[in-house]
Amino acid sequence: MTIYIDVVLIENLIMNSIILLATGLILKEKIKIIKVLLASLLGASYSLVSYMSILEIYSSMFLKIILSIVIVYIAFNPQTIKKMWKNLLIFYLTSFVFGGAAFALIYIVKPQEILMKNGLFLGTYPFKTIILGAIIAFIIIMAAFTVVKSKITKKDMFYEIEIWLNGKKIETTAMIDTGNLLKEPITNTPVIVVEHTLLYDCIPKQILNHLEELLGGDFDNIPKNIKEEYIAKLKFIPFSSLGKQNGMLLGIRAEGIKVKNIDKERKQDNIIVGIYNKSLTKRGEYRALLPMIPALFDN
């Protein structure tokens, strides 16, 4: 069987590029084609050297791992060790799926024309077979990650919660917001963000309907008796978010919160309710943002 060196190089260059592009899409990385091509060329060059058996060291597992790290670094330039390992893991998973799907298709099409040398599958099978295998593998892996992600989201990102505030109980669905690092600045108490319409049975409407005025220091629309009762209870919580770098939430201390999961319930006594004067979602999938409080989620 005649194997052409340029074919080996081009086939591996294209396969590596497709694998890196798929990895970038899964990780939602900003993809730069030139970096992907450089990383792919490095991998293809290694495959060529390995096939030609120029140096025995090129077949070592250690070198292959180092090469993978360099390829991922060139393609995605991860800034932390944690992100590097995450990118490398997805790169390996993607490679395994692509390799399995492509080889299976090649074997089905022309099994008699497959040669394996130094870990490389070679042959005279049509180039379009490789591309078709890559497309099938890409569809499989993207569908798998979509399903897994949706399952994780439903199970681990949404919780039924109960909040006790002013002697009354509020029940709603909350989403865990890993980016929610809000804390009341004086006591360092964690803050759960809740839509104001959920609190009408617990806090006077005169307060909930005038949140913006209160944040600006205007208490003219608040009856004297309510102002005297709540002026000392209300907390001013600074926050930063996309499009609003110096925002402010009005908050109030709750008696406690209970988070319900499929197999457990956790309680937290020390928490502030941050009052949000709009809807968190258009469809109402959740009406509160729950911070990652260790007492609620640690095993």
PDB file of C-alpha atoms in Angstrom:
ATOM      1  CA  MET A   1       0.000   0.000   0.000  1.00  0.00           C
ATOM      2  CA  THR A   2       1.455   3.386  -1.005  1.00  0.00           C
ATOM      3  CA  ILE A   3       1.164   6.153   1.570  1.00  0.00           C
ATOM      4  CA  TYR A   4       2.038   9.725   0.590  1.00  0.00           C
ATOM      5  CA  ILE A   5       3.674  11.940   3.209  1.00  0.00           C
ATOM      6  CA  ASP A   6       1.832  15.073   2.082  1.00  0.00           C
ATOM      7  CA  VAL A   7      -1.492  13.226   2.446  1.00  0.00           C
ATOM      8  CA  VAL A   8      -0.611  12.201   6.013  1.00  0.00           C
ATOM      9  CA  LEU A   9       0.247  15.818   6.850  1.00  0.00           C
ATOM     10  CA  ILE A  10      -2.859  17.345   5.270  1.00  0.00           C
ATOM     11  CA  GLU A  11      -5.270  14.769   6.720  1.00  0.00           C
ATOM     12  CA  ASN A  12      -3.933  15.275  10.250  1.00  0.00           C
ATOM     13  CA  LEU A  13      -3.902  19.049   9.826  1.00  0.00           C
ATOM     14  CA  ILE A  14      -7.585  19.064   8.875  1.00  0.00           C
ATOM     15  CA  MET A  15      -8.622  16.584  11.569  1.00  0.00           C
ATOM     16  CA  ASN A  16      -6.716  18.496  14.254  1.00  0.00           C
ATOM     17  CA  SER A  17      -8.306  21.764  13.132  1.00  0.00           C
ATOM     18  CA  ILE A  18     -11.799  20.280  13.288  1.00  0.00           C
ATOM     19  CA  ILE A  19     -11.154  18.828  16.752  1.00  0.00           C
ATOM     20  CA  LEU A  20      -9.825  22.155  18.061  1.00  0.00           C
ATOM     21  CA  LEU A  21     -12.732  24.082  16.537  1.00  0.00           C
ATOM     22  CA  ALA A  22     -15.206  21.680  18.157  1.00  0.00           C
ATOM     23  CA  THR A  23     -13.366  22.002  21.481  1.00  0.00           C
ATOM     24  CA  GLY A  24     -13.541  25.778  21.230  1.00  0.00           C
ATOM     25  CA  LEU A  25     -17.275  25.712  20.481  1.00  0.00           C
ATOM     26  CA  ILE A  26     -17.965  23.419  23.447  1.00  0.00           C
ATOM     27  CA  LEU A  27     -15.909  25.624  25.773  1.00  0.00           C
ATOM     28  CA  LYS A  28     -17.363  28.808  24.205  1.00  0.00           C
ATOM     29  CA  GLU A  29     -13.836  30.085  23.665  1.00  0.00           C
ATOM     30  CA  LYS A  30     -13.033  32.956  21.352  1.00  0.00           C
ATOM     31  CA  ILE A  31     -11.598  31.093  18.372  1.00  0.00           C
ATOM     32  CA  LYS A  32      -8.742  32.578  16.337  1.00  0.00           C
ATOM     33  CA  ILE A  33      -8.277  30.623  13.126  1.00  0.00           C
ATOM     34  CA  ILE A  34      -4.572  31.406  12.832  1.00  0.00           C
ATOM     35  CA  LYS A  35      -3.901  29.985  16.313  1.00  0.00           C
ATOM     36  CA  VAL A  36      -5.996  26.899  15.582  1.00  0.00           C
ATOM     37  CA  LEU A  37      -4.072  26.322  12.350  1.00  0.00           C
ATOM     38  CA  LEU A  38      -0.701  26.735  14.074  1.00  0.00           C
ATOM     39  CA  ALA A  39      -1.682  24.296  16.825  1.00  0.00           C
ATOM     40  CA  SER A  40      -3.063  21.866  14.242  1.00  0.00           C
ATOM     41  CA  LEU A  41       0.127  22.105  12.165  1.00  0.00           C
ATOM     42  CA  LEU A  42       2.186  21.257  15.240  1.00  0.00           C
ATOM     43  CA  GLY A  43       0.051  18.171  15.858  1.00  0.00           C
ATOM     44  CA  ALA A  44       0.175  17.165  12.206  1.00  0.00           C
ATOM     45  CA  SER A  45       3.965  17.574  12.129  1.00  0.00           C
ATOM     46  CA  TYR A  46       4.270  15.327  15.161  1.00  0.00           C
ATOM     47  CA  SER A  47       2.101  12.710  13.422  1.00  0.00           C
ATOM     48  CA  LEU A  48       4.344  12.873  10.374  1.00  0.00           C
ATOM     49  CA  VAL A  49       7.548  12.503  12.399  1.00  0.00           C
ATOM     50  CA  SER A  50       5.990   9.681  14.420  1.00  0.00           C
ATOM     51  CA  TYR A  51       4.915   7.868  11.242  1.00  0.00           C
ATOM     52  CA  MET A  52       8.379   8.138   9.709  1.00  0.00           C
ATOM     53  CA  SER A  53       9.937   6.802  12.956  1.00  0.00           C
ATOM     54  CA  ILE A  54      12.651   9.445  12.833  1.00  0.00           C
ATOM     55  CA  LEU A  55      13.205   9.327  16.598  1.00  0.00           C
ATOM     56  CA  GLU A  56      12.005   6.657  19.013  1.00  0.00           C
ATOM     57  CA  ILE A  57      11.231   9.266  21.670  1.00  0.00           C
ATOM     58  CA  TYR A  58       8.326  10.552  19.566  1.00  0.00           C
ATOM     59  CA  SER A  59       6.310   7.465  20.480  1.00  0.00           C
ATOM     60  CA  SER A  60       6.514   8.094  24.260  1.00  0.00           C
ATOM     61  CA  MET A  61       3.319   8.790  26.196  1.00  0.00           C
ATOM     62  CA  PHE A  62       4.962  11.604  28.149  1.00  0.00           C
ATOM     63  CA  LEU A  63       5.811  13.497  24.979  1.00  0.00           C
ATOM     64  CA  LYS A  64       2.272  13.044  23.668  1.00  0.00           C
ATOM     65  CA  ILE A  65       0.854  14.593  26.843  1.00  0.00           C
ATOM     66  CA  ILE A  66       3.275  17.521  26.639  1.00  0.00           C
ATOM     67  CA  LEU A  67       2.353  17.973  22.998  1.00  0.00           C
ATOM     68  CA  SER A  68      -1.361  18.049  23.857  1.00  0.00           C
ATOM     69  CA  ILE A  69      -0.748  20.731  26.466  1.00  0.00           C
ATOM     70  CA  VAL A  70       1.245  22.839  23.997  1.00  0.00           C
ATOM     71  CA  ILE A  71      -1.426  22.432  21.293  1.00  0.00           C
ATOM     72  CA  VAL A  72      -4.216  23.518  23.652  1.00  0.00           C
ATOM     73  CA  TYR A  73      -2.135  26.432  24.919  1.00  0.00           C
ATOM     74  CA  ILE A  74      -1.404  27.683  21.402  1.00  0.00           C
ATOM     75  CA  ALA A  75      -5.034  27.340  20.294  1.00  0.00           C
ATOM     76  CA  PHE A  76      -6.805  28.843  23.335  1.00  0.00           C
ATOM     77  CA  ASN A  77      -4.134  30.534  25.504  1.00  0.00           C
ATOM     78  CA  PRO A  78      -5.751  29.644  28.884  1.00  0.00           C
ATOM     79  CA  GLN A  79      -4.764  32.138  31.587  1.00  0.00           C
ATOM     80  CA  THR A  80      -5.015  29.859  34.633  1.00  0.00           C
ATOM     81  CA  ILE A  81      -3.991  26.297  35.486  1.00  0.00           C
ATOM     82  CA  LYS A  82      -7.623  25.398  36.226  1.00  0.00           C
ATOM     83  CA  LYS A  83      -8.773  26.637  32.818  1.00  0.00           C
ATOM     84  CA  MET A  84      -5.840  24.869  31.173  1.00  0.00           C
ATOM     85  CA  TRP A  85      -6.870  21.503  32.621  1.00  0.00           C
ATOM     86  CA  LYS A  86     -10.497  22.100  31.683  1.00  0.00           C
ATOM     87  CA  ASN A  87      -9.534  22.899  28.087  1.00  0.00           C
ATOM     88  CA  LEU A  88      -7.238  19.883  27.967  1.00  0.00           C
ATOM     89  CA  LEU A  89      -9.947  17.550  29.296  1.00  0.00           C
ATOM     90  CA  ILE A  90     -12.490  18.691  26.706  1.00  0.00           C
ATOM     91  CA  PHE A  91      -9.812  18.458  24.008  1.00  0.00           C
ATOM     92  CA  TYR A  92      -9.139  14.816  24.934  1.00  0.00           C
ATOM     93  CA  LEU A  93     -12.842  13.922  25.117  1.00  0.00           C
ATOM     94  CA  THR A  94     -13.458  15.537  21.743  1.00  0.00           C
ATOM     95  CA  SER A  95     -10.456  13.750  20.239  1.00  0.00           C
ATOM     96  CA  PHE A  96     -11.663  10.355  21.487  1.00  0.00           C
ATOM     97  CA  VAL A  97     -15.129  10.856  20.011  1.00  0.00           C
ATOM     98  CA  PHE A  98     -13.766  12.132  16.710  1.00  0.00           C
ATOM     99  CA  GLY A  99     -11.240   9.329  16.455  1.00  0.00           C
ATOM    100  CA  GLY A 100     -13.813   6.642  17.214  1.00  0.00           C
ATOM    101  CA  ALA A 101     -16.424   7.990  14.812  1.00  0.00           C
ATOM    102  CA  ALA A 102     -13.977   8.593  11.972  1.00  0.00           C
ATOM    103  CA  PHE A 103     -12.322   5.175  12.318  1.00  0.00           C
ATOM    104  CA  ALA A 104     -15.694   3.407  12.483  1.00  0.00           C
ATOM    105  CA  LEU A 105     -16.820   5.080   9.268  1.00  0.00           C
ATOM    106  CA  ILE A 106     -13.522   4.361   7.527  1.00  0.00           C
ATOM    107  CA  TYR A 107     -13.703   0.711   8.578  1.00  0.00           C
ATOM    108  CA  ILE A 108     -17.255   0.407   7.256  1.00  0.00           C
ATOM    109  CA  VAL A 109     -16.336   1.972   3.924  1.00  0.00           C
ATOM    110  CA  LYS A 110     -12.978   0.283   3.178  1.00  0.00           C
ATOM    111  CA  PRO A 111     -11.711  -1.939   6.015  1.00  0.00           C
ATOM    112  CA  GLN A 112      -9.221  -3.760   3.792  1.00  0.00           C
ATOM    113  CA  GLU A 113      -7.351  -0.543   3.070  1.00  0.00           C
ATOM    114  CA  ILE A 114      -6.557   0.500   6.649  1.00  0.00           C
ATOM    115  CA  LEU A 115      -3.006   0.469   7.975  1.00  0.00           C
ATOM    116  CA  MET A 116      -1.923   1.259  11.520  1.00  0.00           C
ATOM    117  CA  LYS A 117       1.610   2.455  12.187  1.00  0.00           C
ATOM    118  CA  ASN A 118       2.953   4.109  15.355  1.00  0.00           C
ATOM    119  CA  GLY A 119      -0.571   4.817  16.548  1.00  0.00           C
ATOM    120  CA  LEU A 120      -1.719   6.352  13.253  1.00  0.00           C
ATOM    121  CA  PHE A 121      -4.483   4.968  11.058  1.00  0.00           C
ATOM    122  CA  LEU A 122      -3.513   5.330   7.412  1.00  0.00           C
ATOM    123  CA  GLY A 123      -4.937   4.181   4.122  1.00  0.00           C
ATOM    124  CA  THR A 124      -6.121   5.002   0.633  1.00  0.00           C
ATOM    125  CA  TYR A 125      -9.723   5.605   1.653  1.00  0.00           C
ATOM    126  CA  PRO A 126     -11.327   8.688   0.042  1.00  0.00           C
ATOM    127  CA  PHE A 127     -10.661  12.034   1.690  1.00  0.00           C
ATOM    128  CA  LYS A 128     -14.399  12.709   1.808  1.00  0.00           C
ATOM    129  CA  THR A 129     -14.717   9.734   4.170  1.00  0.00           C
ATOM    130  CA  ILE A 130     -12.587  11.559   6.736  1.00  0.00           C
ATOM    131  CA  ILE A 131     -14.639  14.741   6.425  1.00  0.00           C
ATOM    132  CA  LEU A 132     -17.907  12.819   6.730  1.00  0.00           C
ATOM    133  CA  GLY A 133     -16.586  11.045   9.817  1.00  0.00           C
ATOM    134  CA  ALA A 134     -15.598  14.379  11.334  1.00  0.00           C
ATOM    135  CA  ILE A 135     -19.050  15.840  10.663  1.00  0.00           C
ATOM    136  CA  ILE A 136     -20.772  12.827  12.252  1.00  0.00           C
ATOM    137  CA  ALA A 137     -18.466  13.017  15.274  1.00  0.00           C
ATOM    138  CA  PHE A 138     -19.092  16.757  15.616  1.00  0.00           C
ATOM    139  CA  ILE A 139     -22.875  16.233  15.617  1.00  0.00           C
ATOM    140  CA  ILE A 140     -22.575  13.443  18.201  1.00  0.00           C
ATOM    141  CA  ILE A 141     -20.396  15.368  20.611  1.00  0.00           C
ATOM    142  CA  MET A 142     -22.357  18.638  20.371  1.00  0.00           C
ATOM    143  CA  ALA A 143     -25.639  16.782  20.926  1.00  0.00           C
ATOM    144  CA  ALA A 144     -24.153  14.916  23.894  1.00  0.00           C
ATOM    145  CA  PHE A 145     -22.852  18.076  25.555  1.00  0.00           C
ATOM    146  CA  THR A 146     -26.173  19.835  24.965  1.00  0.00           C
ATOM    147  CA  VAL A 147     -28.085  17.020  26.664  1.00  0.00           C
ATOM    148  CA  VAL A 148     -25.647  16.787  29.566  1.00  0.00           C
ATOM    149  CA  LYS A 149     -25.643  20.547  30.054  1.00  0.00           C
ATOM    150  CA  SER A 150     -29.450  20.707  30.098  1.00  0.00           C
ATOM    151  CA  LYS A 151     -29.627  17.887  32.658  1.00  0.00           C
ATOM    152  CA  ILE A 152     -27.073  19.558  34.907  1.00  0.00           C
ATOM    153  CA  THR A 153     -28.892  22.867  34.603  1.00  0.00           C
ATOM    154  CA  LYS A 154     -32.236  21.426  35.609  1.00  0.00           C
ATOM    155  CA  LYS A 155     -30.886  19.405  38.524  1.00  0.00           C
ATOM    156  CA  ASP A 156     -28.165  21.604  39.932  1.00  0.00           C
ATOM    157  CA  MET A 157     -29.071  25.183  39.006  1.00  0.00           C
ATOM    158  CA  PHE A 158     -32.688  25.508  40.151  1.00  0.00           C
ATOM    159  CA  TYR A 159     -33.984  24.982  43.682  1.00  0.00           C
ATOM    160  CA  GLU A 160     -37.261  25.381  45.464  1.00  0.00           C
ATOM    161  CA  ILE A 161     -36.737  27.693  48.420  1.00  0.00           C
ATOM    162  CA  GLU A 162     -38.616  29.038  51.427  1.00  0.00           C
ATOM    163  CA  ILE A 163     -37.861  32.437  52.938  1.00  0.00           C
ATOM    164  CA  TRP A 164     -39.123  33.557  56.337  1.00  0.00           C
ATOM    165  CA  LEU A 165     -39.507  37.315  56.532  1.00  0.00           C
ATOM    166  CA  ASN A 166     -41.417  39.314  59.168  1.00  0.00           C
ATOM    167  CA  GLY A 167     -43.000  36.117  60.450  1.00  0.00           C
ATOM    168  CA  LYS A 168     -44.329  35.035  57.028  1.00  0.00           C
ATOM    169  CA  LYS A 169     -43.187  32.380  54.570  1.00  0.00           C
ATOM    170  CA  ILE A 170     -42.409  32.976  50.891  1.00  0.00           C
ATOM    171  CA  GLU A 171     -42.037  30.042  48.503  1.00  0.00           C
ATOM    172  CA  THR A 172     -40.467  30.361  45.068  1.00  0.00           C
ATOM    173  CA  THR A 173     -37.954  28.910  42.615  1.00  0.00           C
ATOM    174  CA  ALA A 174     -34.411  30.257  42.779  1.00  0.00           C
ATOM    175  CA  MET A 175     -31.485  29.904  40.436  1.00  0.00           C
ATOM    176  CA  ILE A 176     -28.006  29.447  41.814  1.00  0.00           C
ATOM    177  CA  ASP A 177     -25.961  32.372  40.617  1.00  0.00           C
ATOM    178  CA  THR A 178     -22.264  31.549  40.933  1.00  0.00           C
ATOM    179  CA  GLY A 179     -21.523  35.153  40.047  1.00  0.00           C
ATOM    180  CA  ASN A 180     -23.699  36.448  42.891  1.00  0.00           C
ATOM    181  CA  LEU A 181     -21.114  37.519  45.471  1.00  0.00           C
ATOM    182  CA  LEU A 182     -23.367  40.130  47.043  1.00  0.00           C
ATOM    183  CA  LYS A 183     -22.862  40.726  50.746  1.00  0.00           C
ATOM    184  CA  GLU A 184     -24.156  43.366  53.093  1.00  0.00           C
ATOM    185  CA  PRO A 185     -21.013  45.518  53.462  1.00  0.00           C
ATOM    186  CA  ILE A 186     -21.156  46.155  57.219  1.00  0.00           C
ATOM    187  CA  THR A 187     -21.914  42.647  58.533  1.00  0.00           C
ATOM    188  CA  ASN A 188     -20.660  40.700  55.474  1.00  0.00           C
ATOM    189  CA  THR A 189     -23.969  38.797  55.398  1.00  0.00           C
ATOM    190  CA  PRO A 190     -24.785  36.983  52.123  1.00  0.00           C
ATOM    191  CA  VAL A 191     -27.615  38.400  50.002  1.00  0.00           C
ATOM    192  CA  ILE A 192     -30.330  36.551  48.091  1.00  0.00           C
ATOM    193  CA  VAL A 193     -31.905  38.695  45.355  1.00  0.00           C
ATOM    194  CA  VAL A 194     -35.721  38.430  45.216  1.00  0.00           C
ATOM    195  CA  GLU A 195     -38.315  40.054  42.960  1.00  0.00           C
ATOM    196  CA  HIS A 196     -40.203  42.738  44.888  1.00  0.00           C
ATOM    197  CA  THR A 197     -43.639  41.393  43.878  1.00  0.00           C
ATOM    198  CA  LEU A 198     -42.992  38.275  45.977  1.00  0.00           C
ATOM    199  CA  LEU A 199     -42.726  40.377  49.113  1.00  0.00           C
ATOM    200  CA  TYR A 200     -46.091  42.155  49.150  1.00  0.00           C
ATOM    201  CA  ASP A 201     -47.350  39.983  52.024  1.00  0.00           C
ATOM    202  CA  CYS A 202     -44.241  40.653  54.107  1.00  0.00           C
ATOM    203  CA  ILE A 203     -43.289  44.271  53.477  1.00  0.00           C
ATOM    204  CA  PRO A 204     -45.616  47.269  53.086  1.00  0.00           C
ATOM    205  CA  LYS A 205     -46.420  48.203  49.486  1.00  0.00           C
ATOM    206  CA  GLN A 206     -45.552  51.814  50.267  1.00  0.00           C
ATOM    207  CA  ILE A 207     -41.921  50.650  50.499  1.00  0.00           C
ATOM    208  CA  LEU A 208     -41.911  48.111  47.668  1.00  0.00           C
ATOM    209  CA  ASN A 209     -43.523  50.538  45.216  1.00  0.00           C
ATOM    210  CA  HIS A 210     -41.052  53.338  45.942  1.00  0.00           C
ATOM    211  CA  LEU A 211     -37.704  51.525  45.929  1.00  0.00           C
ATOM    212  CA  GLU A 212     -35.987  53.981  43.586  1.00  0.00           C
ATOM    213  CA  GLU A 213     -37.031  56.963  45.695  1.00  0.00           C
ATOM    214  CA  LEU A 214     -35.849  55.270  48.885  1.00  0.00           C
ATOM    215  CA  LEU A 215     -32.477  54.452  47.331  1.00  0.00           C
ATOM    216  CA  GLY A 216     -32.177  58.153  46.509  1.00  0.00           C
ATOM    217  CA  GLY A 217     -32.944  59.100  50.116  1.00  0.00           C
ATOM    218  CA  ASP A 218     -36.507  60.299  49.419  1.00  0.00           C
ATOM    219  CA  PHE A 219     -38.887  59.055  52.154  1.00  0.00           C
ATOM    220  CA  ASP A 220     -41.649  61.605  51.509  1.00  0.00           C
ATOM    221  CA  ASN A 221     -44.086  58.990  50.122  1.00  0.00           C
ATOM    222  CA  ILE A 222     -43.705  56.678  53.130  1.00  0.00           C
ATOM    223  CA  PRO A 223     -46.242  57.041  55.968  1.00  0.00           C
ATOM    224  CA  LYS A 224     -44.670  58.080  59.260  1.00  0.00           C
ATOM    225  CA  ASN A 225     -45.531  54.880  61.149  1.00  0.00           C
ATOM    226  CA  ILE A 226     -44.054  52.655  58.397  1.00  0.00           C
ATOM    227  CA  LYS A 227     -40.989  54.856  58.098  1.00  0.00           C
ATOM    228  CA  GLU A 228     -40.345  54.643  61.832  1.00  0.00           C
ATOM    229  CA  GLU A 229     -40.696  50.842  61.769  1.00  0.00           C
ATOM    230  CA  TYR A 230     -38.554  50.132  58.721  1.00  0.00           C
ATOM    231  CA  ILE A 231     -35.946  52.885  58.567  1.00  0.00           C
ATOM    232  CA  ALA A 232     -33.620  50.931  60.864  1.00  0.00           C
ATOM    233  CA  LYS A 233     -34.330  47.579  59.168  1.00  0.00           C
ATOM    234  CA  LEU A 234     -33.499  48.554  55.593  1.00  0.00           C
ATOM    235  CA  LYS A 235     -29.991  47.876  54.259  1.00  0.00           C
ATOM    236  CA  PHE A 236     -28.274  49.566  51.346  1.00  0.00           C
ATOM    237  CA  ILE A 237     -26.312  47.017  49.307  1.00  0.00           C
ATOM    238  CA  PRO A 238     -23.898  48.205  46.601  1.00  0.00           C
ATOM    239  CA  PHE A 239     -23.404  45.983  43.557  1.00  0.00           C
ATOM    240  CA  SER A 240     -21.793  45.940  40.125  1.00  0.00           C
ATOM    241  CA  SER A 241     -23.210  44.262  37.043  1.00  0.00           C
ATOM    242  CA  LEU A 242     -22.962  44.443  33.282  1.00  0.00           C
ATOM    243  CA  GLY A 243     -24.058  47.912  32.264  1.00  0.00           C
ATOM    244  CA  LYS A 244     -24.358  49.162  35.843  1.00  0.00           C
ATOM    245  CA  GLN A 245     -21.051  49.470  37.646  1.00  0.00           C
ATOM    246  CA  ASN A 246     -22.272  51.373  40.715  1.00  0.00           C
ATOM    247  CA  GLY A 247     -25.734  50.033  41.460  1.00  0.00           C
ATOM    248  CA  MET A 248     -27.564  49.872  44.757  1.00  0.00           C
ATOM    249  CA  LEU A 249     -30.126  47.408  46.133  1.00  0.00           C
ATOM    250  CA  LEU A 250     -32.414  47.885  49.057  1.00  0.00           C
ATOM    251  CA  GLY A 251     -32.354  44.925  51.421  1.00  0.00           C
ATOM    252  CA  ILE A 252     -33.856  43.623  54.628  1.00  0.00           C
ATOM    253  CA  ARG A 253     -32.755  40.894  57.025  1.00  0.00           C
ATOM    254  CA  ALA A 254     -34.789  37.668  56.871  1.00  0.00           C
ATOM    255  CA  GLU A 255     -35.331  35.243  59.728  1.00  0.00           C
ATOM    256  CA  GLY A 256     -34.073  32.366  57.598  1.00  0.00           C
ATOM    257  CA  ILE A 257     -34.087  30.477  54.322  1.00  0.00           C
ATOM    258  CA  LYS A 258     -34.561  26.803  53.425  1.00  0.00           C
ATOM    259  CA  VAL A 259     -33.245  25.303  50.194  1.00  0.00           C
ATOM    260  CA  LYS A 260     -34.907  22.117  48.969  1.00  0.00           C
ATOM    261  CA  ASN A 261     -33.165  19.616  46.757  1.00  0.00           C
ATOM    262  CA  ILE A 262     -34.202  16.139  45.596  1.00  0.00           C
ATOM    263  CA  ASP A 263     -32.472  14.362  48.470  1.00  0.00           C
ATOM    264  CA  LYS A 264     -31.900  17.014  51.129  1.00  0.00           C
ATOM    265  CA  GLU A 265     -32.972  20.278  52.722  1.00  0.00           C
ATOM    266  CA  ARG A 266     -30.602  22.902  54.060  1.00  0.00           C
ATOM    267  CA  LYS A 267     -31.290  25.957  56.198  1.00  0.00           C
ATOM    268  CA  GLN A 268     -29.513  29.280  56.653  1.00  0.00           C
ATOM    269  CA  ASP A 269     -30.471  31.735  59.377  1.00  0.00           C
ATOM    270  CA  ASN A 270     -28.166  34.630  58.601  1.00  0.00           C
ATOM    271  CA  ILE A 271     -29.195  36.127  55.258  1.00  0.00           C
ATOM    272  CA  ILE A 272     -30.300  39.414  53.696  1.00  0.00           C
ATOM    273  CA  VAL A 273     -33.082  39.667  51.113  1.00  0.00           C
ATOM    274  CA  GLY A 274     -32.064  42.063  48.340  1.00  0.00           C
ATOM    275  CA  ILE A 275     -35.218  43.557  46.787  1.00  0.00           C
ATOM    276  CA  TYR A 276     -35.172  43.696  42.974  1.00  0.00           C
ATOM    277  CA  ASN A 277     -37.774  46.041  41.492  1.00  0.00           C
ATOM    278  CA  LYS A 278     -38.087  44.214  38.128  1.00  0.00           C
ATOM    279  CA  SER A 279     -38.554  40.658  36.862  1.00  0.00           C
ATOM    280  CA  LEU A 280     -35.464  38.456  36.741  1.00  0.00           C
ATOM    281  CA  THR A 281     -36.713  36.520  33.686  1.00  0.00           C
ATOM    282  CA  LYS A 282     -39.280  37.104  30.966  1.00  0.00           C
ATOM    283  CA  ARG A 283     -40.939  33.707  31.422  1.00  0.00           C
ATOM    284  CA  GLY A 284     -40.731  33.515  35.201  1.00  0.00           C
ATOM    285  CA  GLU A 285     -38.595  30.348  35.359  1.00  0.00           C
ATOM    286  CA  TYR A 286     -37.178  31.637  38.650  1.00  0.00           C
ATOM    287  CA  ARG A 287     -37.819  34.671  40.807  1.00  0.00           C
ATOM    288  CA  ALA A 288     -34.768  34.732  43.039  1.00  0.00           C
ATOM    289  CA  LEU A 289     -30.980  34.532  42.675  1.00  0.00           C
ATOM    290  CA  LEU A 290     -29.337  32.345  45.276  1.00  0.00           C
ATOM    291  CA  PRO A 291     -25.666  32.832  46.203  1.00  0.00           C
ATOM    292  CA  MET A 292     -23.333  29.866  46.712  1.00  0.00           C
ATOM    293  CA  ILE A 293     -23.523  29.762  50.509  1.00  0.00           C
ATOM    294  CA  PRO A 294     -21.385  26.875  51.897  1.00  0.00           C
ATOM    295  CA  ALA A 295     -23.928  26.019  54.605  1.00  0.00           C
ATOM    296  CA  LEU A 296     -26.566  25.394  51.931  1.00  0.00           C
ATOM    297  CA  PHE A 297     -24.577  23.413  49.383  1.00  0.00           C
ATOM    298  CA  ASP A 298     -21.518  21.787  50.952  1.00  0.00           C
ATOM    299  CA  ASN A 299     -21.841  18.056  51.619  1.00  0.00           C
TER     300      ASN A 299
END
